[in-house]
Coordinates of C-alpha atoms and ligand atoms in Angstrom, one line a residue:
Chain A
M1 CA 27.5 32.7 -5.2
D2 CA 29.8 34.7 -3.2
I3 CA 33.7 33.9 -4.0
Q4 CA 34.2 34.4 -0.4
S5 CA 32.3 32.0 0.9
C6 CA 34.6 29.1 -0.3
V7 CA 37.9 27.9 1.7
T8 CA 40.2 25.8 -0.4
I9 CA 41.5 23.0 1.8
I10 CA 45.2 22.0 1.9
N11 CA 46.5 22.3 4.9
E12 CA 45.4 22.1 8.7
W13 CA 45.0 25.9 8.6
D14 CA 42.4 25.6 6.2
I15 CA 40.3 23.6 8.4
V16 CA 40.2 26.4 10.9
A17 CA 39.5 29.2 8.3
A18 CA 36.5 26.9 7.1
R19 CA 34.8 26.5 10.2
Q20 CA 35.6 30.1 11.2
L21 CA 33.7 31.1 7.8
G22 CA 30.9 29.0 8.8
R23 CA 30.4 30.3 12.2
N24 CA 30.3 33.8 10.9
V25 CA 27.6 32.7 8.3
A26 CA 25.7 30.9 10.8
K27 CA 26.1 33.9 13.2
E28 CA 24.7 36.3 10.5
L29 CA 21.8 34.0 9.7
G30 CA 20.8 34.3 13.3
F31 CA 21.5 30.6 14.4
G32 CA 21.8 30.0 18.1
T33 CA 25.0 29.2 20.0
V34 CA 23.9 25.5 19.9
D35 CA 23.4 25.3 16.3
Q36 CA 26.4 27.3 15.6
A37 CA 28.5 24.6 17.4
R38 CA 26.7 22.0 15.3
I39 CA 27.5 23.7 12.1
T40 CA 30.9 24.7 13.1
T41 CA 31.7 20.9 14.0
A42 CA 30.3 19.4 11.0
I43 CA 32.4 21.6 8.9
S44 CA 35.6 20.8 10.9
E45 CA 34.8 17.1 10.4
L46 CA 34.4 17.2 6.5
A47 CA 37.4 19.7 6.2
R48 CA 39.5 17.6 8.0
N49 CA 38.4 14.2 6.2
I50 CA 39.4 16.2 2.9
Y51 CA 42.8 17.2 4.5
L52 CA 43.3 13.6 5.6
Y53 CA 41.8 11.2 2.6
A54 CA 41.8 13.5 -0.5
G55 CA 44.4 15.9 0.4
K56 CA 42.8 18.9 -1.5
G57 CA 39.4 20.0 -2.0
Q58 CA 37.0 23.0 -1.2
I59 CA 34.5 23.9 1.5
C60 CA 31.5 26.1 0.6
I61 CA 29.1 27.8 2.5
D62 CA 26.0 28.7 1.3
K63 CA 22.8 30.4 2.6
L64 CA 19.7 29.2 1.9
Y65 CA 16.4 30.5 1.6
D66 CA 13.3 28.6 0.9
G67 CA 9.9 30.3 1.2
G68 CA 10.0 31.8 4.8
K69 CA 12.7 29.4 5.8
A70 CA 16.5 30.3 5.9
G71 CA 19.2 28.0 6.1
L72 CA 22.9 27.2 5.8
R73 CA 24.5 24.5 3.4
I74 CA 28.3 23.3 3.7
N75 CA 29.3 22.1 0.6
A76 CA 32.4 19.9 0.7
V77 CA 34.1 18.7 -2.5
D78 CA 37.3 17.1 -3.4
S79 CA 38.6 14.9 -6.4
G80 CA 40.5 12.6 -4.0
P81 CA 40.0 8.6 -3.9
G82 CA 36.4 8.7 -3.2
I83 CA 34.7 6.6 -0.9
R84 CA 34.4 2.8 -2.1
E85 CA 31.8 1.4 0.6
I86 CA 29.4 4.5 1.5
R87 CA 27.2 2.4 3.4
Q88 CA 29.9 1.4 5.4
V89 CA 31.6 4.9 6.3
M90 CA 28.0 6.1 7.3
E91 CA 28.2 3.3 10.5
D92 CA 29.4 4.8 13.7
G93 CA 33.0 3.6 14.6
F94 CA 34.2 2.7 11.0
S95 CA 37.6 4.6 10.5
T96 CA 40.5 3.6 8.3
S97 CA 42.6 5.9 10.0
G98 CA 42.4 5.2 13.7
G99 CA 40.0 8.0 14.2
L100 CA 37.0 7.7 16.1
G101 CA 34.9 7.2 13.1
A102 CA 32.3 9.5 14.5
G103 CA 33.1 12.1 11.6
L104 CA 30.5 11.1 8.8
P105 CA 27.6 9.6 10.7
G106 CA 28.1 12.2 13.5
V107 CA 27.6 15.0 10.8
K108 CA 24.6 13.6 9.4
R109 CA 22.9 13.9 13.2
L110 CA 24.3 17.4 13.6
M111 CA 22.6 18.7 10.5
D112 CA 19.1 18.6 9.2
E113 CA 19.9 17.4 5.6
F114 CA 22.8 15.1 4.6
D115 CA 23.9 13.9 1.0
I116 CA 26.7 12.1 -0.1
E117 CA 28.1 11.1 -3.6
S118 CA 31.2 9.6 -4.2
S119 CA 32.9 7.6 -6.9
P120 CA 35.9 5.8 -6.5
G121 CA 38.9 7.4 -8.2
Q122 CA 36.9 10.6 -8.6
G123 CA 36.3 12.2 -5.7
T124 CA 33.7 13.1 -3.0
Q125 CA 30.9 15.5 -2.8
I126 CA 29.0 15.9 0.5
R127 CA 26.3 18.4 1.1
A128 CA 24.9 19.1 4.5
S129 CA 22.3 21.7 5.6
K130 CA 20.5 23.4 8.4
W131 CA 17.3 25.2 8.6
L132 CA 16.7 28.0 11.2
R133 CA 14.1 26.7 13.6
Chain B
M1 CA -31.4 42.7 -9.2
N2 CA -29.0 43.0 -6.6
Q3 CA -30.3 46.3 -5.7
T4 CA -33.7 44.8 -4.7
I5 CA -32.0 42.3 -2.3
S6 CA -30.0 45.2 -0.8
N7 CA -32.9 47.5 -0.4
Y8 CA -35.1 44.9 1.3
I9 CA -32.2 44.1 3.6
Q10 CA -31.7 47.7 4.5
S11 CA -35.5 48.3 5.3
H12 CA -35.5 45.3 7.3
K13 CA -32.7 45.1 9.3
Q14 CA -33.9 45.1 12.5
Q15 CA -36.3 42.2 11.7
I16 CA -33.7 40.2 10.3
Q17 CA -31.4 40.4 12.8
D18 CA -33.8 39.6 15.5
E19 CA -35.0 36.5 13.4
W20 CA -31.4 35.2 12.7
I21 CA -30.6 35.6 16.7
N22 CA -33.6 33.3 17.4
R23 CA -33.3 30.6 14.9
T24 CA -29.5 30.4 15.5
K25 CA -29.9 30.1 19.0
E26 CA -32.4 27.4 18.6
E27 CA -30.2 25.6 16.2
A28 CA -26.8 26.4 17.4
D29 CA -24.6 23.7 19.3
E30 CA -25.1 23.9 22.7
R31 CA -21.3 24.1 22.9
V32 CA -21.4 27.8 21.4
V33 CA -24.3 29.2 23.5
R34 CA -22.5 27.9 26.5
L35 CA -19.2 29.4 25.7
V36 CA -20.4 32.6 25.7
S37 CA -22.8 34.9 27.8
D38 CA -26.3 36.0 26.4
R39 CA -25.0 39.5 25.7
V40 CA -21.9 38.7 24.0
F41 CA -23.7 36.1 21.9
V42 CA -26.5 38.9 20.8
S43 CA -23.7 41.6 20.3
T44 CA -21.6 39.2 18.1
S45 CA -24.5 38.4 16.3
K46 CA -25.4 42.1 15.7
E47 CA -21.9 42.4 14.4
F48 CA -22.1 39.4 12.0
I49 CA -25.3 40.5 10.6
D50 CA -23.7 44.3 10.2
L51 CA -20.8 42.5 8.5
L52 CA -23.0 40.9 6.1
I53 CA -25.2 43.9 5.5
S54 CA -21.8 46.1 4.8
N55 CA -21.0 43.7 2.0
F56 CA -24.0 45.1 0.1
K57 CA -22.4 48.6 0.4
G58 CA -19.2 50.1 1.4
T59 CA -15.9 49.4 -0.1
N60 CA -14.3 46.0 -0.7
E61 CA -11.3 46.9 1.4
E62 CA -13.4 48.0 4.5
Y63 CA -15.6 44.6 4.0
T64 CA -12.1 42.5 4.1
N65 CA -11.0 44.3 7.1
R66 CA -14.0 43.9 9.1
L67 CA -14.2 40.2 7.9
T68 CA -10.6 39.7 9.3
D69 CA -11.3 41.3 12.5
F70 CA -14.5 39.5 12.8
A71 CA -13.3 36.0 12.1
E72 CA -10.4 36.8 14.8
K73 CA -13.2 37.7 17.2
V74 CA -15.0 34.4 16.6
V75 CA -12.1 32.2 16.9
R76 CA -11.3 33.4 20.1
L77 CA -14.8 33.2 21.3
G78 CA -14.3 29.6 20.2
W79 CA -17.2 29.8 17.8
P80 CA -16.8 26.7 15.3
L81 CA -16.3 27.5 11.5
T82 CA -19.6 25.5 10.9
F83 CA -21.6 27.7 12.7
V84 CA -20.1 30.7 11.3
T85 CA -20.8 29.3 7.6
K86 CA -24.5 27.8 8.9
G87 CA -25.3 31.5 10.1
L88 CA -24.3 33.0 6.5
H89 CA -26.9 30.4 5.2
T90 CA -29.6 31.0 7.8
F91 CA -29.2 34.9 7.2
N92 CA -30.0 33.9 3.1
L93 CA -32.8 31.8 3.9
I94 CA -34.3 34.4 6.0
V95 CA -33.9 37.1 3.7
F96 CA -35.1 35.1 0.9
E97 CA -38.2 33.7 3.0
G98 CA -39.0 37.3 3.8
M99 CA -38.8 38.5 0.1
Q100 CA -41.2 35.8 -0.9
E101 CA -43.9 36.8 1.8
E102 CA -43.7 40.4 0.5
G103 CA -44.3 39.1 -2.9
I104 CA -41.1 40.4 -4.1
V105 CA -39.6 37.0 -5.0
T106 CA -42.3 35.9 -7.7
K107 CA -42.6 32.5 -9.7
E108 CA -40.8 34.3 -12.7
N109 CA -37.8 35.8 -10.9
Q110 CA -37.3 33.3 -8.4
M111 CA -34.6 31.3 -10.5
D112 CA -32.7 34.9 -11.0
I113 CA -33.0 35.9 -7.3
V114 CA -31.6 32.5 -6.2
Y115 CA -28.9 32.7 -8.5
E116 CA -28.0 36.2 -7.4
F117 CA -27.9 35.1 -3.7
D118 CA -25.4 32.2 -5.0
R119 CA -23.3 34.6 -6.6
W120 CA -23.1 36.8 -3.3
A121 CA -22.8 34.3 -1.0
T122 CA -19.9 31.8 -2.5
P123 CA -17.2 34.2 -2.5
M124 CA -18.4 35.6 1.0
N125 CA -18.4 31.9 2.3
N126 CA -14.9 31.2 0.8
E127 CA -13.7 34.2 2.1
I128 CA -14.9 33.5 5.7
V129 CA -13.5 30.1 5.3
S130 CA -10.2 31.4 4.4
V131 CA -9.9 34.3 6.9
Y132 CA -11.0 31.6 9.5
S133 CA -8.3 29.2 8.8
S134 CA -5.5 31.5 8.4
T135 CA -6.7 33.0 11.8
W136 CA -6.6 29.3 13.2
E137 CA -3.2 29.0 11.7
R138 CA -1.9 31.9 13.3
T139 CA -3.5 31.1 16.8
V140 CA -2.1 27.5 16.5
S141 CA 1.6 28.7 15.6
L142 CA 1.3 31.3 18.6
Q143 CA 0.1 28.4 21.0
K144 CA 3.1 26.4 19.6
I145 CA 5.7 28.9 20.8
A146 CA 3.9 29.8 23.9
L147 CA 3.9 25.8 24.5
Q148 CA 7.8 25.7 23.6
E149 CA 8.4 28.2 26.2
L150 CA 6.5 26.6 28.9
S151 CA 7.5 23.4 27.8
A152 CA 10.5 22.8 29.8
P153 CA 10.9 24.9 32.7
L154 CA 13.9 24.5 34.8
I155 CA 13.2 24.6 38.5
P156 CA 16.1 25.4 40.9
V157 CA 15.0 23.8 44.2
F158 CA 18.1 23.8 46.5
E159 CA 21.2 25.0 45.9
G160 CA 23.0 22.7 43.4
I161 CA 19.9 20.8 42.9
T162 CA 17.4 21.4 39.9
V163 CA 14.3 19.9 38.9
M164 CA 12.8 19.6 35.4
P165 CA 9.4 18.6 34.9
L166 CA 8.6 17.1 31.6
V167 CA 4.9 17.2 30.6
G168 CA 3.2 15.9 27.5
T169 CA 4.3 14.1 24.2
I170 CA 7.9 14.4 23.1
D171 CA 9.1 14.7 19.5
T172 CA 12.5 15.0 18.1
E173 CA 12.1 18.9 17.8
R174 CA 10.8 19.5 21.6
A175 CA 13.5 17.0 22.8
K176 CA 16.4 18.9 21.2
Q177 CA 14.9 22.2 22.5
I178 CA 14.7 20.5 26.1
M179 CA 18.1 19.2 26.0
E180 CA 19.3 22.8 25.2
N181 CA 17.4 24.6 28.1
L182 CA 18.2 21.8 30.6
L183 CA 22.1 22.3 29.7
K184 CA 21.9 26.0 29.7
G185 CA 19.7 26.0 33.0
A186 CA 22.0 23.8 34.7
V187 CA 25.0 25.6 34.0
K188 CA 23.3 29.1 34.7
H189 CA 22.1 27.4 38.2
R190 CA 25.3 25.8 38.8
S191 CA 23.5 22.8 39.3
E192 CA 25.3 19.7 40.5
V193 CA 22.4 17.2 40.2
V194 CA 19.5 17.9 37.6
L195 CA 16.5 15.8 38.2
I196 CA 14.3 15.1 35.2
D197 CA 10.8 14.1 36.1
I198 CA 8.9 12.2 33.5
T199 CA 5.5 11.7 35.5
G200 CA 3.8 13.8 33.0
V201 CA 5.1 12.0 29.7
P202 CA 2.6 9.9 28.7
V203 CA 4.4 7.4 26.2
V204 CA 8.1 6.5 26.5
D205 CA 9.3 4.8 23.2
T206 CA 12.7 4.0 22.0
M207 CA 12.9 7.8 20.8
V208 CA 11.8 9.4 23.9
A209 CA 14.1 7.0 25.8
H210 CA 16.9 8.0 23.3
H211 CA 16.5 11.5 23.7
I212 CA 16.3 11.2 27.5
I213 CA 19.8 9.3 27.4
Q214 CA 21.6 11.7 25.5
A215 CA 20.3 14.5 27.7
A216 CA 21.7 12.6 30.5
D217 CA 24.8 12.1 28.9
A218 CA 25.4 15.6 28.0
V219 CA 24.6 16.7 31.6
R220 CA 27.4 14.6 32.8
L221 CA 29.7 16.3 30.1
I222 CA 28.9 19.4 31.9
G223 CA 29.9 18.4 34.9
A224 CA 26.6 17.7 36.8
K225 CA 24.5 14.5 37.5
C226 CA 21.5 13.5 36.0
M227 CA 18.6 11.5 37.7
L228 CA 15.4 10.3 36.1
V229 CA 12.2 10.0 38.3
G230 CA 8.7 9.5 38.1
I231 CA 8.9 6.2 36.1
R232 CA 5.4 4.8 36.1
P233 CA 4.9 0.8 35.9
E234 CA 3.7 0.9 32.4
I235 CA 6.7 3.0 31.4
A236 CA 9.2 0.6 33.3
Q237 CA 7.6 -2.3 31.3
T238 CA 8.0 -0.6 27.7
I239 CA 11.3 0.5 28.8
V240 CA 12.4 -3.2 29.7
N241 CA 10.3 -4.8 26.9
L242 CA 11.9 -2.5 24.3
G243 CA 15.3 -3.3 25.6
I244 CA 16.4 0.1 26.5
D245 CA 19.3 0.1 28.8
L246 CA 18.9 2.9 31.2
N247 CA 21.3 1.4 33.6
Q248 CA 24.0 3.8 33.4
F249 CA 22.0 6.5 35.1
T250 CA 20.1 6.6 38.3
T251 CA 16.2 6.2 38.7
K252 CA 14.0 7.2 41.4
N253 CA 10.4 6.2 41.5
N254 CA 9.3 9.7 42.4
L255 CA 10.6 13.0 42.8
K256 CA 10.5 13.0 46.7
K257 CA 12.8 10.2 46.7
G258 CA 15.0 11.8 44.0
I259 CA 15.3 15.0 45.8
E260 CA 16.3 13.0 49.2
A261 CA 19.0 11.3 47.0
A262 CA 20.2 14.6 45.4
L263 CA 20.6 16.1 48.7
E264 CA 22.4 13.1 50.0
L265 CA 24.7 13.7 46.7
T266 CA 25.5 17.3 47.5
N267 CA 26.2 16.5 51.2
K268 CA 23.0 18.2 52.4
K269 CA 20.2 16.9 54.8
I270 CA 17.0 18.4 55.6
V271 CA 16.5 18.4 59.4
S272 CA 13.5 19.6 61.5
T273 CA 14.1 22.4 64.0
G274 CA 13.3 21.2 67.5
G275 CA 9.8 22.0 69.0
A276 CA 8.5 19.0 67.4
K277 CA 8.1 17.1 70.4
Chain C
M1 CA 50.8 29.7 20.6
R2 CA 51.4 27.2 23.7
I3 CA 48.8 26.4 25.9
P4 CA 50.0 27.3 29.4
I5 CA 50.0 24.5 32.2
L6 CA 50.3 25.8 35.9
K7 CA 51.2 24.1 38.9
L8 CA 49.0 24.3 42.1
N9 CA 50.2 21.9 44.8
D10 CA 50.5 18.5 43.5
C11 CA 48.0 19.7 40.7
L12 CA 48.2 21.0 37.5
L13 CA 45.8 23.4 36.0
V14 CA 45.0 24.2 32.4
S15 CA 42.9 26.8 30.8
I16 CA 42.3 26.6 27.4
Q17 CA 41.4 30.2 26.2
W18 CA 41.2 30.0 22.5
E19 CA 40.2 27.8 19.7
L20 CA 42.4 24.8 19.2
D21 CA 43.9 24.0 16.2
D22 CA 45.2 20.5 15.3
Q23 CA 48.8 21.5 15.9
T24 CA 48.3 23.4 19.1
A25 CA 46.1 20.5 20.5
L26 CA 48.9 18.0 19.5
Q27 CA 51.6 20.3 21.3
F28 CA 49.5 20.4 24.0
Q29 CA 49.2 16.7 24.6
E30 CA 52.9 16.4 24.4
D31 CA 53.7 19.6 26.9
L32 CA 51.1 18.2 29.5
L33 CA 52.7 14.7 29.6
H34 CA 56.3 16.1 30.1
K35 CA 54.8 18.4 32.7
I36 CA 53.2 15.4 34.5
H37 CA 56.5 13.6 34.2
E38 CA 58.5 16.7 35.7
T39 CA 56.5 17.6 38.4
S40 CA 54.9 14.1 39.3
A41 CA 51.6 15.9 39.6
N42 CA 48.8 13.6 40.8
G43 CA 46.0 15.4 39.1
V44 CA 45.1 17.9 36.3
V45 CA 42.5 19.9 35.8
I46 CA 41.7 21.0 32.1
D47 CA 39.0 23.8 31.8
L48 CA 37.2 24.5 28.7
T49 CA 34.9 27.3 29.4
S50 CA 36.0 29.5 26.4
I51 CA 36.0 26.5 24.0
D52 CA 32.8 26.8 21.8
F53 CA 33.1 23.8 19.8
I54 CA 34.9 20.3 19.9
D55 CA 35.2 18.0 16.9
S56 CA 36.1 14.4 16.9
F57 CA 39.8 15.1 16.2
I58 CA 40.2 17.6 19.2
A59 CA 38.0 14.9 21.1
K60 CA 40.3 12.2 20.3
V61 CA 43.3 14.1 21.6
L62 CA 41.3 14.9 24.6
G63 CA 40.4 11.6 25.4
D64 CA 43.9 10.2 24.6
V65 CA 45.8 12.7 27.0
I66 CA 43.2 11.5 29.7
N67 CA 44.4 8.0 29.3
M68 CA 47.8 8.9 29.0
S69 CA 48.0 10.8 32.1
K70 CA 46.1 8.0 34.2
L71 CA 49.0 5.5 32.9
M72 CA 51.4 8.2 34.2
G73 CA 49.5 8.1 37.4
A74 CA 47.6 11.4 37.1
I75 CA 43.8 11.8 37.3
V76 CA 42.3 14.1 34.9
V77 CA 39.0 16.3 35.4
I78 CA 37.6 18.3 32.6
T79 CA 35.6 21.3 33.9
G80 CA 33.4 24.2 31.8
I81 CA 32.2 22.0 29.0
Q82 CA 29.7 24.4 27.4
P83 CA 26.2 23.3 26.7
A84 CA 26.5 23.7 23.2
V85 CA 29.6 21.6 23.1
A86 CA 28.2 19.1 25.0
I87 CA 25.2 18.6 22.6
T88 CA 27.4 18.5 19.5
L89 CA 29.6 15.8 21.6
I90 CA 26.7 13.9 22.3
E91 CA 25.1 14.0 18.9
L92 CA 28.5 13.3 17.1
G93 CA 28.6 10.2 19.2
I94 CA 31.2 11.0 21.4
G95 CA 30.5 10.2 24.9
L96 CA 33.8 10.8 26.6
D97 CA 32.5 7.8 28.7
D98 CA 34.9 7.4 31.7
V99 CA 36.0 11.1 31.8
L100 CA 35.4 13.1 35.1
T101 CA 33.8 16.2 34.7
A102 CA 32.8 19.3 37.0
L103 CA 31.1 22.7 36.2
D104 CA 33.9 24.7 37.0
L105 CA 37.6 25.1 37.9
E106 CA 36.6 25.5 41.3
K107 CA 34.4 22.3 41.6
G108 CA 37.1 20.5 39.3
L109 CA 39.4 21.0 41.8
E110 CA 37.4 19.8 44.6
K111 CA 36.5 16.8 42.7
L112 CA 40.1 15.9 42.1
Q113 CA 40.8 16.2 45.9
Q114 CA 37.7 14.0 46.4
E115 CA 39.1 11.4 44.0
L116 CA 42.7 11.7 45.5
G117 CA 41.7 11.5 48.9
E118 CA 39.8 8.3 48.5
Ligands
ATP1 N1 36.7 13.0 1.4 C1 37.1 11.8 1.7 N2 37.6 11.1 0.6 C2 37.9 9.8 0.6 N3 37.6 9.2 2.0 C3 37.0 9.5 2.7 C4 36.9 11.1 3.0 N4 35.9 11.0 3.9 C5 35.9 10.2 4.5 N5 36.6 9.1 3.8 C6 36.5 7.6 4.5 O1 35.4 7.5 5.3 C7 36.1 6.9 6.7 C8 35.0 7.5 7.8 O2 35.4 8.8 8.0 P1 34.8 9.9 9.3 O3 35.1 10.8 9.3 O4 33.5 9.1 9.5 O5 35.6 8.9 10.3 P2 37.5 9.0 10.4 O6 37.9 10.5 9.8 O7 38.0 8.0 10.2 O8 37.3 9.2 12.0 P3 37.2 10.7 12.7 O9 36.4 11.6 12.0 O10 36.3 10.1 13.7 O11 38.2 11.1 13.5 C9 37.6 7.4 6.8 O12 38.1 6.6 7.7 C10 37.7 7.5 5.2 O13 38.3 6.4 4.8
MG2 MG1 36.6 12.3 9.8

């Protein structure tokens, strides 16, 4: 894995850097404009959650190759407070911060695969992938 | 042993061919014969026999190439796979019976010859099936692409008014494609009103309704208005029975009414130009 | 970088030309409300033609600024939302339900006149 394909999230500007990285990789892989927007938006949501709730973390973008298919995976990792009620945060409209609460369930809808692992006090890891059609 | 069979086939080529065409035509599914003209049937049959014979001589590579070509051809002609595999069987039968008549097959070597045939026919059979199915897969995937391209045409009918007729079953993949085409087209044609005509959609379940609602919502965001037309009675029933709420957007029962409403929305009117009376 | 806000008769015109970061978005919210106050504008057109994605944060800032403007007596029309942006917003679950939209700046101004005229 390429060092360049990770962005450390500490401040708001890093959110911009993360989504630019994602958009570039998506473009490079040949995703269309709509999928590029989906991927960029998903990264923005995950990066902002890290910034808001964990304070610090990392967004990595991997290229995927599986048989004849190519894809992109967003890997968002932090060692923040973790999420206690995963089921609850995956419901539309749940927010602890006065946001729209569309973030996590939205990311799941925008991407093809979504996977979340989190333990309170340990941190959160979210992986979301999109395949080229 | 192989040589014996090969020699027989070589020297009786014409006879085998005629016999094969006769028998096959008798047995063949009417479907197959009806699909192609007599001439095409005979010439394709000849090609098939040639192909089988070339398996006895020529290089392996040559043979595989020809087999692929042939498979593609018959797939295009619409010949079923069973017809081709049965054809192979018939070929063997003709050759075997012919050799029996001429006394080449005797009681003593009968079993050996049967085995020999089997050793020759099995890989050939497998190969035909595999080439055939991969040709099919390719055809199907090409058709899928073709279908995708034609699946959601956007038709600008008047300035600012566009119609998208939906035809056929809608799955998630197609729904996404349709939404994309719809929005890109609406922006390109600068449509103020977009009519989605679902007359040709056989089933509207919650999934399909959900996608249609999403599309209408997205159309609103780009600054146009979405109208749903062509709701058949049974579809109105399922929509209400499933508890799907389509109240937030305009529906009309047919395209004509929809276009009239769209004209009104865009301050347009169709007038007949005198001379009518 | 601040987003320029132009005045045209009793309306304000905003064309967002580059990717919005959080700070710029919040700054814009502030600036627009002040400008409405200053000019007593009745309407605002915000053109998003150049924006190629909107996440839930920016959507919230936009939605908020629309509601705040309304409170101050100015109607907001959003124009030029790109297909890709519309699709992602809908999939995110953000409908921007009561927001007025139009295809482009020109149509947006038309719509504003309509709304204000009635
Ligand atoms: N990385 C994280 N670490 C700890 N908690 C998190 C993390 N990501 C999300 N959460 C929790 O999950 C909740 C839901 O997140 P989600 O992104 O869905 O909505 P939101 O951020 O509150 O609002 P929006 O994203 O719509 O602005 C958050 O309010 C927060 O409590
Ligand atoms: Mg969030």
